[in-house]
PDB file of C-alpha atoms in Angstrom:
ATOM      1  CA  GLY V   1      -4.891   9.656   9.743  1.00 55.00           C
ATOM      2  CA  GLN V   2      -6.845  10.823   6.741  1.00 65.00           C
ATOM      3  CA  GLN V   3      -8.679   8.172   4.760  1.00 70.00           C
ATOM      4  CA  LEU V   4     -10.694   8.011   1.617  1.00 89.00           C
ATOM      5  CA  ASN V   5     -14.293   6.825   1.464  1.00 95.00           C
ATOM      6  CA  GLN V   6     -14.240   3.619  -0.526  1.00 96.00           C
ATOM      7  CA  ASN V   7     -17.435   1.822  -1.520  1.00 97.00           C
ATOM      8  CA  PRO V   8     -18.661  -0.777  -1.339  1.00 97.00           C
ATOM      9  CA  GLN V   9     -16.851  -2.338   1.602  1.00 96.00           C
ATOM     10  CA  SER V  10     -17.523  -5.799   0.264  1.00 96.00           C
ATOM     11  CA  MET V  11     -19.332  -7.436  -2.592  1.00 96.00           C
ATOM     12  CA  PHE V  12     -20.303 -10.916  -3.692  1.00 96.00           C
ATOM     13  CA  ILE V  13     -20.791 -11.409  -7.401  1.00 95.00           C
ATOM     14  CA  GLN V  14     -21.294 -14.211  -9.862  1.00 96.00           C
ATOM     15  CA  GLU V  15     -18.457 -15.139 -12.165  1.00 97.00           C
ATOM     16  CA  GLY V  16     -18.818 -13.250 -15.409  1.00 97.00           C
ATOM     17  CA  GLU V  17     -20.482 -10.198 -13.883  1.00 97.00           C
ATOM     18  CA  ASP V  18     -19.029  -6.727 -14.045  1.00 97.00           C
ATOM     19  CA  VAL V  19     -17.832  -4.977 -10.883  1.00 96.00           C
ATOM     20  CA  SER V  20     -17.690  -1.320  -9.998  1.00 97.00           C
ATOM     21  CA  MET V  21     -16.160   0.342  -6.954  1.00 98.00           C
ATOM     22  CA  ASN V  22     -15.293   3.935  -6.147  1.00 97.00           C
ATOM     23  CA  CYS V  23     -13.426   6.248  -3.853  1.00 97.00           C
ATOM     24  CA  THR V  24     -14.316   9.760  -2.831  1.00 96.00           C
ATOM     25  CA  SER V  25     -12.478  12.403  -0.913  1.00 95.00           C
ATOM     26  CA  SER V  26     -13.268  15.771   0.602  1.00 92.00           C
ATOM     27  CA  SER V  27      -9.967  17.115  -0.722  1.00 91.00           C
ATOM     28  CA  ILE V  28      -8.309  16.932  -4.110  1.00 93.00           C
ATOM     29  CA  PHE V  29      -5.574  14.566  -5.170  1.00 94.00           C
ATOM     30  CA  ASN V  30      -3.231  14.829  -8.126  1.00 92.00           C
ATOM     31  CA  THR V  31      -2.660  11.087  -8.418  1.00 92.00           C
ATOM     32  CA  TRP V  32      -5.023   8.180  -7.950  1.00 94.00           C
ATOM     33  CA  LEU V  33      -3.802   4.612  -7.680  1.00 95.00           C
ATOM     34  CA  TRP V  34      -5.654   1.319  -7.498  1.00 97.00           C
ATOM     35  CA  TYR V  35      -4.096  -1.729  -5.825  1.00 97.00           C
ATOM     36  CA  LYS V  36      -5.174  -5.345  -5.290  1.00 97.00           C
ATOM     37  CA  GLN V  37      -4.082  -7.293  -2.247  1.00 97.00           C
ATOM     38  CA  ASP V  38      -4.283 -11.051  -1.921  1.00 95.00           C
ATOM     39  CA  PRO V  39      -4.227 -12.665   1.557  1.00 91.00           C
ATOM     40  CA  GLY V  40      -0.771 -12.606   3.097  1.00 92.00           C
ATOM     41  CA  GLU V  41       0.673 -10.539   0.262  1.00 95.00           C
ATOM     42  CA  GLY V  42       1.543  -6.920  -0.322  1.00 95.00           C
ATOM     43  CA  PRO V  43      -0.642  -4.709  -2.532  1.00 96.00           C
ATOM     44  CA  VAL V  44      -0.017  -4.966  -6.261  1.00 95.00           C
ATOM     45  CA  LEU V  45      -0.459  -1.882  -8.420  1.00 94.00           C
ATOM     46  CA  LEU V  46      -3.259  -2.255 -10.960  1.00 96.00           C
ATOM     47  CA  ILE V  47      -3.690   1.172 -12.472  1.00 96.00           C
ATOM     48  CA  ALA V  48      -2.149   4.592 -11.900  1.00 93.00           C
ATOM     49  CA  LEU V  49      -3.930   7.813 -12.897  1.00 94.00           C
ATOM     50  CA  TYR V  50      -2.141  11.143 -13.138  1.00 91.00           C
ATOM     51  CA  LYS V  51      -4.542  13.548 -14.860  1.00 92.00           C
ATOM     52  CA  ALA V  52      -8.061  14.669 -14.029  1.00 95.00           C
ATOM     53  CA  GLY V  53     -10.521  13.029 -16.395  1.00 96.00           C
ATOM     54  CA  GLU V  54      -8.036  10.331 -17.379  1.00 95.00           C
ATOM     55  CA  LEU V  55      -9.544   6.966 -18.260  1.00 97.00           C
ATOM     56  CA  THR V  56      -7.086   4.074 -18.262  1.00 96.00           C
ATOM     57  CA  SER V  57      -7.498   0.366 -18.913  1.00 97.00           C
ATOM     58  CA  ASN V  58      -5.419  -2.623 -17.941  1.00 95.00           C
ATOM     59  CA  GLY V  59      -6.953  -5.743 -19.480  1.00 97.00           C
ATOM     60  CA  ARG V  60     -10.398  -6.192 -17.964  1.00 97.00           C
ATOM     61  CA  LEU V  61      -9.821  -3.323 -15.553  1.00 98.00           C
ATOM     62  CA  THR V  62     -10.737   0.280 -16.242  1.00 98.00           C
ATOM     63  CA  ALA V  63     -10.217   3.192 -13.890  1.00 98.00           C
ATOM     64  CA  GLN V  64     -11.003   6.877 -14.140  1.00 98.00           C
ATOM     65  CA  PHE V  65      -9.626   9.946 -12.409  1.00 97.00           C
ATOM     66  CA  GLY V  66     -12.627  12.121 -11.562  1.00 96.00           C
ATOM     67  CA  ILE V  67     -12.786  15.526 -13.170  1.00 96.00           C
ATOM     68  CA  THR V  68     -13.129  17.206  -9.772  1.00 95.00           C
ATOM     69  CA  ARG V  69      -9.958  15.414  -8.579  1.00 94.00           C
ATOM     70  CA  LYS V  70     -11.936  14.209  -5.575  1.00 95.00           C
ATOM     71  CA  ASP V  71     -12.960  10.795  -6.783  1.00 96.00           C
ATOM     72  CA  SER V  72     -11.996   7.765  -8.815  1.00 98.00           C
ATOM     73  CA  PHE V  73     -13.651   4.533  -9.833  1.00 98.00           C
ATOM     74  CA  LEU V  74     -12.483   1.099 -10.840  1.00 98.00           C
ATOM     75  CA  ASN V  75     -14.453  -1.266 -13.041  1.00 98.00           C
ATOM     76  CA  ILE V  76     -13.732  -4.936 -13.596  1.00 98.00           C
ATOM     77  CA  SER V  77     -15.463  -6.554 -16.530  1.00 97.00           C
ATOM     78  CA  ALA V  78     -16.392 -10.237 -16.837  1.00 97.00           C
ATOM     79  CA  SER V  79     -15.103 -11.194 -13.405  1.00 97.00           C
ATOM     80  CA  ILE V  80     -13.238 -14.462 -12.885  1.00 96.00           C
ATOM     81  CA  PRO V  81     -12.393 -16.356  -9.681  1.00 95.00           C
ATOM     82  CA  SER V  82      -8.851 -14.973  -9.511  1.00 95.00           C
ATOM     83  CA  ASP V  83     -10.286 -11.455  -9.173  1.00 97.00           C
ATOM     84  CA  VAL V  84     -11.031 -12.331  -5.549  1.00 97.00           C
ATOM     85  CA  GLY V  85      -9.148 -10.105  -3.148  1.00 96.00           C
ATOM     86  CA  ILE V  86      -9.154  -6.708  -1.523  1.00 97.00           C
ATOM     87  CA  TYR V  87      -8.987  -3.665  -3.750  1.00 98.00           C
ATOM     88  CA  PHE V  88      -7.589  -0.431  -2.336  1.00 96.00           C
ATOM     89  CA  CYS V  89      -7.728   3.008  -3.803  1.00 97.00           C
ATOM     90  CA  ALA V  90      -5.035   5.499  -2.867  1.00 95.00           C
ATOM     91  CA  GLY V  91      -4.734   9.197  -3.472  1.00 94.00           C
ATOM     92  CA  GLN V  92      -1.653  11.340  -3.482  1.00 91.00           C
ATOM     93  CA  LEU V  93      -1.527  15.110  -3.444  1.00 88.00           C
ATOM     94  CA  GLY V  94       2.048  15.539  -4.610  1.00 81.00           C
ATOM     95  CA  GLY V  95       5.230  13.605  -5.276  1.00 71.00           C
ATOM     96  CA  ASN V  96       6.578  14.176  -1.794  1.00 73.00           C
ATOM     97  CA  THR V  97       3.406  13.427   0.100  1.00 82.00           C
ATOM     98  CA  PRO V  98       2.410   9.971   1.357  1.00 86.00           C
ATOM     99  CA  LEU V  99      -0.428   7.970  -0.128  1.00 91.00           C
ATOM    100  CA  VAL V 100      -3.820   8.154   1.535  1.00 92.00           C
ATOM    101  CA  PHE V 101      -5.620   4.822   1.385  1.00 93.00           C
ATOM    102  CA  GLY V 102      -9.231   3.813   1.256  1.00 94.00           C
ATOM    103  CA  LYS V 103     -10.411   1.084   3.602  1.00 93.00           C
ATOM    104  CA  GLY V 104     -10.653  -1.414   0.791  1.00 95.00           C
ATOM    105  CA  THR V 105     -13.329  -3.306  -1.102  1.00 97.00           C
ATOM    106  CA  ARG V 106     -13.381  -7.035  -0.448  1.00 97.00           C
ATOM    107  CA  LEU V 107     -14.445  -8.841  -3.612  1.00 97.00           C
ATOM    108  CA  SER V 108     -15.743 -12.391  -3.624  1.00 96.00           C
ATOM    109  CA  VAL V 109     -16.543 -14.159  -6.885  1.00 95.00           C
ATOM    110  CA  ILE V 110     -18.939 -17.075  -6.893  1.00 90.00           C
ATOM    111  CA  ALA V 111     -18.244 -19.567  -9.637  1.00 85.00           C
TER     112      ALA V 111
ATOM    113  CA  GLY J   1       6.292  -2.868 -13.131  1.00 66.00           C
ATOM    114  CA  ALA J   2       8.998  -2.198 -10.594  1.00 84.00           C
ATOM    115  CA  VAL J   3       9.813  -4.923  -8.070  1.00 92.00           C
ATOM    116  CA  VAL J   4      10.206  -4.510  -4.326  1.00 95.00           C
ATOM    117  CA  SER J   5      11.357  -7.384  -2.160  1.00 96.00           C
ATOM    118  CA  GLN J   6      11.153  -7.912   1.579  1.00 97.00           C
ATOM    119  CA  HIS J   7      12.990 -10.273   3.860  1.00 97.00           C
ATOM    120  CA  PRO J   8      12.056 -12.228   5.833  1.00 97.00           C
ATOM    121  CA  SER J   9       8.526 -13.021   4.712  1.00 97.00           C
ATOM    122  CA  ARG J  10       7.665 -14.434   8.102  1.00 97.00           C
ATOM    123  CA  VAL J  11       9.318 -14.227  11.501  1.00 97.00           C
ATOM    124  CA  ILE J  12       8.434 -15.532  14.926  1.00 97.00           C
ATOM    125  CA  CYS J  13      10.349 -14.201  17.890  1.00 96.00           C
ATOM    126  CA  LYS J  14      10.278 -14.130  21.655  1.00 96.00           C
ATOM    127  CA  SER J  15       9.109 -11.093  23.548  1.00 97.00           C
ATOM    128  CA  GLY J  16      11.960  -8.696  24.251  1.00 97.00           C
ATOM    129  CA  THR J  17      14.039  -9.539  21.204  1.00 97.00           C
ATOM    130  CA  SER J  18      14.688  -7.287  18.221  1.00 97.00           C
ATOM    131  CA  VAL J  19      13.741  -8.082  14.652  1.00 97.00           C
ATOM    132  CA  LYS J  20      15.132  -6.552  11.483  1.00 97.00           C
ATOM    133  CA  ILE J  21      13.152  -6.439   8.236  1.00 98.00           C
ATOM    134  CA  GLU J  22      14.826  -5.564   4.947  1.00 97.00           C
ATOM    135  CA  CYS J  23      13.191  -3.854   1.998  1.00 96.00           C
ATOM    136  CA  ARG J  24      14.894  -3.673  -1.381  1.00 96.00           C
ATOM    137  CA  SER J  25      13.992  -2.070  -4.678  1.00 94.00           C
ATOM    138  CA  LEU J  26      15.306  -4.571  -7.194  1.00 94.00           C
ATOM    139  CA  ASP J  27      15.210  -2.772 -10.516  1.00 90.00           C
ATOM    140  CA  PHE J  28      15.088   0.889  -9.636  1.00 90.00           C
ATOM    141  CA  GLN J  29      16.574   3.347  -7.204  1.00 89.00           C
ATOM    142  CA  ALA J  30      14.307   4.690  -4.524  1.00 89.00           C
ATOM    143  CA  THR J  31      15.233   7.844  -2.671  1.00 86.00           C
ATOM    144  CA  THR J  32      12.076   7.415  -0.657  1.00 90.00           C
ATOM    145  CA  MET J  33      10.663   4.271   0.897  1.00 93.00           C
ATOM    146  CA  PHE J  34       7.713   3.858   3.201  1.00 95.00           C
ATOM    147  CA  TRP J  35       6.897   1.442   6.003  1.00 97.00           C
ATOM    148  CA  TYR J  36       3.325   0.393   6.664  1.00 96.00           C
ATOM    149  CA  ARG J  37       1.658  -1.798   9.182  1.00 96.00           C
ATOM    150  CA  GLN J  38      -1.570  -3.678   8.557  1.00 95.00           C
ATOM    151  CA  PHE J  39      -3.844  -5.388  11.054  1.00 93.00           C
ATOM    152  CA  PRO J  40      -6.283  -8.100   9.937  1.00 89.00           C
ATOM    153  CA  LYS J  41      -9.113  -6.841   7.760  1.00 86.00           C
ATOM    154  CA  GLN J  42      -7.868  -3.277   7.935  1.00 90.00           C
ATOM    155  CA  SER J  43      -6.232  -0.888   5.531  1.00 90.00           C
ATOM    156  CA  LEU J  44      -2.557  -0.021   5.487  1.00 93.00           C
ATOM    157  CA  MET J  45      -1.347   2.375   8.146  1.00 93.00           C
ATOM    158  CA  LEU J  46       1.691   4.468   7.336  1.00 93.00           C
ATOM    159  CA  MET J  47       4.335   4.238  10.047  1.00 96.00           C
ATOM    160  CA  ALA J  48       7.180   6.253   8.615  1.00 95.00           C
ATOM    161  CA  THR J  49       8.756   7.712   5.507  1.00 93.00           C
ATOM    162  CA  SER J  50      12.348   6.714   4.925  1.00 90.00           C
ATOM    163  CA  ASN J  51      14.606   9.030   2.934  1.00 87.00           C
ATOM    164  CA  GLU J  52      17.981   7.873   1.707  1.00 86.00           C
ATOM    165  CA  GLY J  53      20.786   9.437   3.669  1.00 84.00           C
ATOM    166  CA  SER J  54      18.609  11.217   6.203  1.00 86.00           C
ATOM    167  CA  LYS J  55      16.465  10.507   9.214  1.00 89.00           C
ATOM    168  CA  ALA J  56      13.095   8.906   8.763  1.00 92.00           C
ATOM    169  CA  THR J  57       9.904  10.874   9.295  1.00 93.00           C
ATOM    170  CA  TYR J  58       7.534   9.101  11.659  1.00 95.00           C
ATOM    171  CA  GLU J  59       3.776   9.384  11.722  1.00 94.00           C
ATOM    172  CA  GLN J  60       2.062  10.569  14.850  1.00 93.00           C
ATOM    173  CA  GLY J  61       1.845   7.854  17.468  1.00 93.00           C
ATOM    174  CA  VAL J  62       4.690   5.747  16.071  1.00 95.00           C
ATOM    175  CA  GLU J  63       7.614   5.430  18.469  1.00 94.00           C
ATOM    176  CA  LYS J  64      10.829   6.168  16.615  1.00 93.00           C
ATOM    177  CA  ASP J  65      12.966   4.521  19.285  1.00 95.00           C
ATOM    178  CA  LYS J  66      10.990   1.330  18.967  1.00 96.00           C
ATOM    179  CA  PHE J  67      10.794   1.195  15.186  1.00 97.00           C
ATOM    180  CA  LEU J  68      14.262   2.041  13.940  1.00 96.00           C
ATOM    181  CA  ILE J  69      14.531   2.827  10.253  1.00 95.00           C
ATOM    182  CA  ASN J  70      17.731   2.981   8.248  1.00 92.00           C
ATOM    183  CA  HIS J  71      17.834   3.914   4.566  1.00 90.00           C
ATOM    184  CA  ALA J  72      21.516   3.558   3.882  1.00 84.00           C
ATOM    185  CA  SER J  73      21.375   3.172   0.099  1.00 90.00           C
ATOM    186  CA  LEU J  74      19.088   3.921  -2.821  1.00 91.00           C
ATOM    187  CA  THR J  75      17.908   0.320  -2.911  1.00 93.00           C
ATOM    188  CA  LEU J  76      17.735  -0.727   0.732  1.00 94.00           C
ATOM    189  CA  SER J  77      15.754   0.339   3.766  1.00 95.00           C
ATOM    190  CA  THR J  78      15.542  -1.594   7.019  1.00 96.00           C
ATOM    191  CA  LEU J  79      13.012  -1.553   9.817  1.00 97.00           C
ATOM    192  CA  THR J  80      14.108  -2.858  13.203  1.00 97.00           C
ATOM    193  CA  VAL J  81      11.455  -3.584  15.773  1.00 97.00           C
ATOM    194  CA  THR J  82      13.289  -3.263  19.075  1.00 97.00           C
ATOM    195  CA  SER J  83      12.279  -5.108  22.229  1.00 96.00           C
ATOM    196  CA  ALA J  84       9.306  -6.595  20.465  1.00 97.00           C
ATOM    197  CA  HIS J  85       6.144  -7.383  22.397  1.00 96.00           C
ATOM    198  CA  PRO J  86       3.065  -9.389  21.425  1.00 96.00           C
ATOM    199  CA  GLU J  87       1.174  -6.222  20.525  1.00 95.00           C
ATOM    200  CA  ASP J  88       3.796  -5.560  17.828  1.00 96.00           C
ATOM    201  CA  SER J  89       2.615  -8.673  16.014  1.00 96.00           C
ATOM    202  CA  SER J  90       1.349  -7.502  12.658  1.00 96.00           C
ATOM    203  CA  PHE J  91       1.896  -7.509   8.904  1.00 97.00           C
ATOM    204  CA  TYR J  92       4.626  -5.032   7.982  1.00 98.00           C
ATOM    205  CA  ILE J  93       4.799  -3.864   4.387  1.00 97.00           C
ATOM    206  CA  CYS J  94       7.370  -1.630   2.779  1.00 97.00           C
ATOM    207  CA  SER J  95       6.910   0.450  -0.310  1.00 95.00           C
ATOM    208  CA  ALA J  96       9.315   2.192  -2.631  1.00 93.00           C
ATOM    209  CA  ARG J  97       8.622   5.174  -4.807  1.00 88.00           C
ATOM    210  CA  ASP J  98       9.668   5.120  -8.449  1.00 84.00           C
ATOM    211  CA  ARG J  99       9.658   8.048 -10.788  1.00 78.00           C
ATOM    212  CA  THR J 100       7.403   7.733 -13.812  1.00 72.00           C
ATOM    213  CA  GLY J 101       8.235   8.798 -17.332  1.00 65.00           C
ATOM    214  CA  THR J 102       5.938  11.807 -17.016  1.00 65.00           C
ATOM    215  CA  GLY J 103       7.705  13.125 -13.945  1.00 63.00           C
ATOM    216  CA  GLY J 104       5.275  11.835 -11.362  1.00 71.00           C
ATOM    217  CA  TYR J 105       5.757   9.057  -8.841  1.00 77.00           C
ATOM    218  CA  THR J 106       4.276   5.614  -8.394  1.00 84.00           C
ATOM    219  CA  GLN J 107       4.571   3.508  -5.260  1.00 89.00           C
ATOM    220  CA  TYR J 108       5.264  -0.202  -5.428  1.00 92.00           C
ATOM    221  CA  PHE J 109       4.844  -2.486  -2.461  1.00 95.00           C
ATOM    222  CA  GLY J 110       6.837  -5.385  -1.132  1.00 96.00           C
ATOM    223  CA  PRO J 111       5.210  -8.731  -0.349  1.00 97.00           C
ATOM    224  CA  GLY J 112       5.072  -8.013   3.374  1.00 97.00           C
ATOM    225  CA  THR J 113       6.552  -9.541   6.514  1.00 98.00           C
ATOM    226  CA  ARG J 114       4.365 -11.348   9.020  1.00 97.00           C
ATOM    227  CA  LEU J 115       5.761 -10.726  12.501  1.00 97.00           C
ATOM    228  CA  THR J 116       4.559 -12.861  15.397  1.00 97.00           C
ATOM    229  CA  VAL J 117       5.878 -12.071  18.862  1.00 97.00           C
ATOM    230  CA  LEU J 118       5.355 -14.778  21.443  1.00 96.00           C
TER     231      LEU J 118
END
């Protein structure tokens, strides 16, 4: 099925560093969602974006809905060990359409 | 945020048996639920969309007679893996869609069910 291009695929960072990851698509979406998945768990919603250009924060996390509707990014500031996990972006065209997922960004934080 | 539960969290069964997985939205009503399957180090793969009171919509390549979905109420959907085989071993995750205050939808995921078929 259709997938988003999510980058980077993996990253190793030092504790305290900032992190940035993004998703791009060849088609537009009307909703962008960012999830975090820990091993053996289901994805947990971090941030939901519903309007082009929207910039939303959730604690140390900030995400933006690209103005073209074809991309989104997620930033994590001052990373801590519990930020370790896999981050997935997901786009949705409309309320009745299924989510399209990126392949995930695997984040490792070195203390 | 909204809470979605799944039961069981882990199941081991013999080849040829059937396994039922329950998905519940605990604090909201979900007319639509989704079932995903995830292999190690891969993204989530949508199997089917479950609509309350009607037949599920299956994605291409997913056998509807093997993966039976029932969405009998606004808070419960079940996935039954019939005549399970080792290749059905995977992490199954359900998701429920909740309406937002602005009229859009947000999907919340359950904690997943690890199925191992011997």
